[in-house]
Amino acid sequence: MNIHPLPPSAFKGEGMTSQRARDRLAAILKESGIRDPRVIEVIRNTPRHHFIDQALHSRAYENTALPIGHGQTISQPWVVARMTEALLEHFNGGVPQKVLEIGTGSGYQAVVLAALVGQVFTVERIEELLRQARRRFRQLGLTNVRSRHDDGKLGWPDQAPFDAIILTAAGDAIPSQVLDQLAPGGVLVAPVGSPSSQTLLRIRGDGQGDFIQEELGAVSFVPLLGGIG
């Protein structure tokens, strides 16, 4: 497995933040159809309680989305696992070296990705959320995550192209400027649709300028907004 382990200091906590709680979550993911053992192992060993308010620590390893302030949420672990798995499947056991994430939020998805890929570039429009996420990246000793405070709909053009792109908020369509930053033969995973009806899409580049689109199932994400805050 190509997994970059977090330091032991990342796993402080007792009770519902214990290894037993993380093991239960990993079992739920497996029972719910997550097949990639790399993804399950990373979710098992990622301290999700670090990404939410202390008052919610007892719920950290439930398979549910939780609020993180500013009208945003930390995604349901199954959704994080499925999006990560859908991205990795494209590489047939290989590892994408450059991954762009639109919507840093709490930083949880970026940390999961960082354990499995070469480097993560993550963009967040809400400055306070990004400040908190950056602190968590430092506390976890991550060296392969770069972050930027900017309008996610613009992507990160001066670091393009990316082997893979993941969006953690849903718009009516994939922003064209983001799609343009996907490397030939790369893969993009994103929710698309209205707040009442969203579908998770996987868009693969065929290496010749065209795209192959797959629907991976119904999901529910916060809206993809432009601008910065």
CSV table of C-alpha atoms in Angstrom, one decimal:
chain,number,residue,atom,x,y,z
A,1,MET,CA,0.0,0.0,0.0
A,2,ASN,CA,1.1,3.6,-0.7
A,3,ILE,CA,0.2,5.1,2.6
A,4,HIS,CA,2.0,8.0,4.4
A,5,PRO,CA,1.3,7.4,8.1
A,6,LEU,CA,0.5,10.2,10.5
A,7,PRO,CA,2.7,10.6,13.6
A,8,PRO,CA,1.6,8.9,16.8
A,9,SER,CA,0.8,12.3,18.4
A,10,ALA,CA,-2.2,12.6,16.0
A,11,PHE,CA,-4.1,9.9,17.8
A,12,LYS,CA,-4.5,11.3,21.3
A,13,GLY,CA,-7.9,10.9,22.7
A,14,GLU,CA,-10.1,8.4,24.7
A,15,GLY,CA,-13.6,7.1,24.6
A,16,MET,CA,-15.3,7.8,21.3
A,17,THR,CA,-12.0,9.1,19.9
A,18,SER,CA,-10.3,5.8,20.6
A,19,GLN,CA,-8.9,3.2,18.1
A,20,ARG,CA,-12.0,1.0,18.9
A,21,ALA,CA,-14.3,3.8,17.6
A,22,ARG,CA,-12.2,4.2,14.4
A,23,ASP,CA,-12.2,0.4,13.9
A,24,ARG,CA,-16.0,0.4,14.0
A,25,LEU,CA,-16.1,3.2,11.4
A,26,ALA,CA,-13.8,1.2,9.2
A,27,ALA,CA,-16.1,-1.8,9.5
A,28,ILE,CA,-19.1,0.3,8.5
A,29,LEU,CA,-17.3,1.6,5.4
A,30,LYS,CA,-16.4,-1.9,4.3
A,31,GLU,CA,-20.0,-3.2,4.9
A,32,SER,CA,-21.3,-0.1,2.9
A,33,GLY,CA,-19.3,-1.1,-0.2
A,34,ILE,CA,-15.9,0.6,0.1
A,35,ARG,CA,-13.5,-1.9,-1.5
A,36,ASP,CA,-10.1,-0.2,-1.6
A,37,PRO,CA,-8.2,-1.4,1.5
A,38,ARG,CA,-5.9,1.6,1.2
A,39,VAL,CA,-8.8,4.0,1.7
A,40,ILE,CA,-10.3,2.0,4.6
A,41,GLU,CA,-6.9,1.9,6.3
A,42,VAL,CA,-6.4,5.6,6.0
A,43,ILE,CA,-9.9,6.4,7.3
A,44,ARG,CA,-9.3,4.1,10.2
A,45,ASN,CA,-6.1,5.9,11.1
A,46,THR,CA,-7.2,9.5,10.6
A,47,PRO,CA,-8.2,11.3,13.8
A,48,ARG,CA,-11.5,12.8,12.6
A,49,HIS,CA,-12.1,14.3,16.1
A,50,HIS,CA,-9.2,16.8,15.3
A,51,PHE,CA,-11.4,18.3,12.5
A,52,ILE,CA,-14.5,19.2,14.5
A,53,ASP,CA,-15.4,21.2,17.6
A,54,GLN,CA,-14.6,19.5,20.9
A,55,ALA,CA,-18.3,19.5,21.8
A,56,LEU,CA,-18.9,17.1,18.9
A,57,HIS,CA,-16.0,14.7,19.6
A,58,SER,CA,-18.4,12.0,20.8
A,59,ARG,CA,-19.8,11.9,17.3
A,60,ALA,CA,-16.5,12.1,15.4
A,61,TYR,CA,-16.6,8.5,14.2
A,62,GLU,CA,-20.2,8.2,13.3
A,63,ASN,CA,-20.8,7.9,9.6
A,64,THR,CA,-22.5,11.3,9.3
A,65,ALA,CA,-21.7,14.8,8.2
A,66,LEU,CA,-21.2,17.3,11.1
A,67,PRO,CA,-21.2,21.1,11.2
A,68,ILE,CA,-17.9,23.0,11.2
A,69,GLY,CA,-19.2,26.6,11.2
A,70,HIS,CA,-19.7,29.2,8.4
A,71,GLY,CA,-22.6,27.1,7.0
A,72,GLN,CA,-20.2,24.3,6.1
A,73,THR,CA,-19.9,20.6,7.1
A,74,ILE,CA,-17.2,17.9,7.4
A,75,SER,CA,-18.4,15.3,5.0
A,76,GLN,CA,-19.8,11.9,5.9
A,77,PRO,CA,-16.9,9.5,6.1
A,78,TRP,CA,-18.5,7.2,3.6
A,79,VAL,CA,-18.6,10.0,1.1
A,80,VAL,CA,-15.0,10.9,1.7
A,81,ALA,CA,-14.0,7.3,1.3
A,82,ARG,CA,-16.1,6.8,-1.9
A,83,MET,CA,-14.8,10.0,-3.6
A,84,THR,CA,-11.2,9.0,-2.7
A,85,GLU,CA,-11.7,5.5,-3.9
A,86,ALA,CA,-13.3,6.7,-7.2
A,87,LEU,CA,-10.3,8.9,-7.8
A,88,LEU,CA,-7.8,6.2,-7.1
A,89,GLU,CA,-9.6,3.6,-9.2
A,90,HIS,CA,-8.7,5.6,-12.3
A,91,PHE,CA,-5.0,4.9,-11.7
A,92,ASN,CA,-5.3,1.1,-11.5
A,93,GLY,CA,-3.2,0.7,-8.4
A,94,GLY,CA,-0.9,3.6,-9.2
A,95,VAL,CA,-0.6,6.9,-7.4
A,96,PRO,CA,-1.5,10.4,-8.7
A,97,GLN,CA,1.3,12.8,-8.0
A,98,LYS,CA,-0.6,16.1,-8.1
A,99,VAL,CA,-4.2,16.4,-6.8
A,100,LEU,CA,-6.3,19.6,-6.6
A,101,GLU,CA,-9.0,19.8,-4.0
A,102,ILE,CA,-11.6,22.6,-4.3
A,103,GLY,CA,-13.1,23.3,-0.9
A,104,THR,CA,-10.7,22.6,1.9
A,105,GLY,CA,-13.3,23.0,4.6
A,106,SER,CA,-12.1,21.3,7.8
A,107,GLY,CA,-9.1,19.8,6.0
A,108,TYR,CA,-10.3,16.2,6.6
A,109,GLN,CA,-10.6,15.2,2.9
A,110,ALA,CA,-7.2,16.8,2.2
A,111,VAL,CA,-5.6,14.8,5.0
A,112,VAL,CA,-7.1,11.5,3.7
A,113,LEU,CA,-5.8,12.3,0.2
A,114,ALA,CA,-2.4,13.3,1.5
A,115,ALA,CA,-1.9,9.8,2.9
A,116,LEU,CA,-2.5,8.3,-0.5
A,117,VAL,CA,-1.1,10.6,-3.2
A,118,GLY,CA,2.0,12.5,-4.0
A,119,GLN,CA,0.9,16.1,-3.2
A,120,VAL,CA,-2.4,17.8,-2.5
A,121,PHE,CA,-3.1,21.4,-3.5
A,122,THR,CA,-6.3,22.6,-1.7
A,123,VAL,CA,-8.2,25.8,-2.2
A,124,GLU,CA,-10.7,27.4,0.3
A,125,ARG,CA,-12.7,30.5,-0.1
A,126,ILE,CA,-13.5,31.1,3.6
A,127,GLU,CA,-10.4,32.4,5.3
A,128,GLU,CA,-11.2,31.3,8.8
A,129,LEU,CA,-11.8,27.7,7.8
A,130,LEU,CA,-8.5,27.7,5.9
A,131,ARG,CA,-6.7,29.1,8.9
A,132,GLN,CA,-8.0,26.3,11.1
A,133,ALA,CA,-7.2,23.7,8.5
A,134,ARG,CA,-3.7,24.9,8.1
A,135,ARG,CA,-3.2,24.6,11.8
A,136,ARG,CA,-4.4,21.0,11.7
A,137,PHE,CA,-2.0,20.2,8.8
A,138,ARG,CA,0.9,21.6,10.9
A,139,GLN,CA,-0.2,19.6,14.0
A,140,LEU,CA,-0.3,16.4,12.0
A,141,GLY,CA,3.1,17.0,10.5
A,142,LEU,CA,2.0,17.0,6.9
A,143,THR,CA,4.5,18.1,4.4
A,144,ASN,CA,2.7,17.3,1.1
A,145,VAL,CA,-0.3,19.6,1.4
A,146,ARG,CA,-0.3,23.2,0.0
A,147,SER,CA,-3.2,25.4,0.6
A,148,ARG,CA,-4.5,28.7,-0.9
A,149,HIS,CA,-7.2,31.2,0.1
A,150,ASP,CA,-9.0,31.9,-3.2
A,151,ASP,CA,-12.2,31.4,-5.2
A,152,GLY,CA,-12.3,27.7,-5.8
A,153,LYS,CA,-14.1,28.1,-9.1
A,154,LEU,CA,-10.8,29.4,-10.4
A,155,GLY,CA,-8.8,26.3,-9.4
A,156,TRP,CA,-5.1,26.8,-9.0
A,157,PRO,CA,-3.9,27.6,-12.5
A,158,ASP,CA,-0.2,28.3,-11.8
A,159,GLN,CA,0.1,24.7,-10.5
A,160,ALA,CA,-1.8,23.0,-13.3
A,161,PRO,CA,-2.1,20.5,-14.8
A,162,PHE,CA,-3.3,18.1,-12.1
A,163,ASP,CA,-3.5,14.3,-12.3
A,164,ALA,CA,-6.7,14.4,-10.4
A,165,ILE,CA,-9.2,17.0,-9.1
A,166,ILE,CA,-11.8,16.6,-6.4
A,167,LEU,CA,-14.6,19.1,-5.6
A,168,THR,CA,-16.2,19.0,-2.1
A,169,ALA,CA,-19.1,21.3,-2.9
A,170,ALA,CA,-21.8,21.0,-5.6
A,171,GLY,CA,-22.6,23.4,-8.5
A,172,ASP,CA,-24.9,23.1,-11.5
A,173,ALA,CA,-21.9,22.2,-13.6
A,174,ILE,CA,-18.1,21.7,-13.2
A,175,PRO,CA,-16.4,25.2,-13.5
A,176,SER,CA,-14.7,25.3,-16.9
A,177,GLN,CA,-11.6,26.9,-15.5
A,178,VAL,CA,-11.2,23.9,-13.1
A,179,LEU,CA,-11.8,21.3,-15.8
A,180,ASP,CA,-9.2,23.0,-18.0
A,181,GLN,CA,-6.6,22.3,-15.3
A,182,LEU,CA,-7.1,18.5,-15.5
A,183,ALA,CA,-4.1,16.8,-17.1
A,184,PRO,CA,-4.8,14.7,-20.3
A,185,GLY,CA,-5.8,11.3,-19.1
A,186,GLY,CA,-6.6,12.6,-15.6
A,187,VAL,CA,-9.7,12.2,-13.5
A,188,LEU,CA,-12.1,14.6,-11.8
A,189,VAL,CA,-14.6,13.6,-9.0
A,190,ALA,CA,-17.3,16.0,-8.0
A,191,PRO,CA,-21.0,16.4,-6.9
A,192,VAL,CA,-23.1,18.2,-9.5
A,193,GLY,CA,-26.7,19.4,-9.2
A,194,SER,CA,-29.2,21.5,-7.2
A,195,PRO,CA,-29.4,21.3,-3.4
A,196,SER,CA,-32.4,19.0,-3.7
A,197,SER,CA,-30.9,16.6,-6.3
A,198,GLN,CA,-27.1,16.0,-6.6
A,199,THR,CA,-25.2,13.3,-8.3
A,200,LEU,CA,-21.6,12.3,-7.8
A,201,LEU,CA,-19.7,12.3,-11.1
A,202,ARG,CA,-16.4,10.9,-12.3
A,203,ILE,CA,-15.0,12.6,-15.4
A,204,ARG,CA,-12.1,10.9,-17.1
A,205,GLY,CA,-9.9,12.5,-19.7
A,206,ASP,CA,-9.3,10.2,-22.7
A,207,GLY,CA,-5.9,11.8,-23.4
A,208,GLN,CA,-7.2,13.3,-26.7
A,209,GLY,CA,-9.2,16.2,-25.4
A,210,ASP,CA,-12.5,14.5,-24.8
A,211,PHE,CA,-14.1,13.4,-21.5
A,212,ILE,CA,-15.9,10.3,-20.4
A,213,GLN,CA,-18.5,10.9,-17.7
A,214,GLU,CA,-19.9,8.4,-15.1
A,215,GLU,CA,-22.6,8.8,-12.5
A,216,LEU,CA,-21.6,7.2,-9.2
A,217,GLY,CA,-24.8,7.8,-7.2
A,218,ALA,CA,-26.8,10.4,-5.3
A,219,VAL,CA,-25.0,12.6,-2.7
A,220,SER,CA,-25.7,15.8,-0.7
A,221,PHE,CA,-23.1,18.6,-0.5
A,222,VAL,CA,-23.1,22.3,0.4
A,223,PRO,CA,-23.3,24.6,-2.6
A,224,LEU,CA,-20.2,25.5,-4.6
A,225,LEU,CA,-19.9,29.3,-4.3
A,226,GLY,CA,-17.6,31.8,-5.9
A,227,GLY,CA,-15.7,34.7,-4.4
A,228,ILE,CA,-13.8,34.7,-1.2
A,229,GLY,CA,-14.8,35.4,2.4
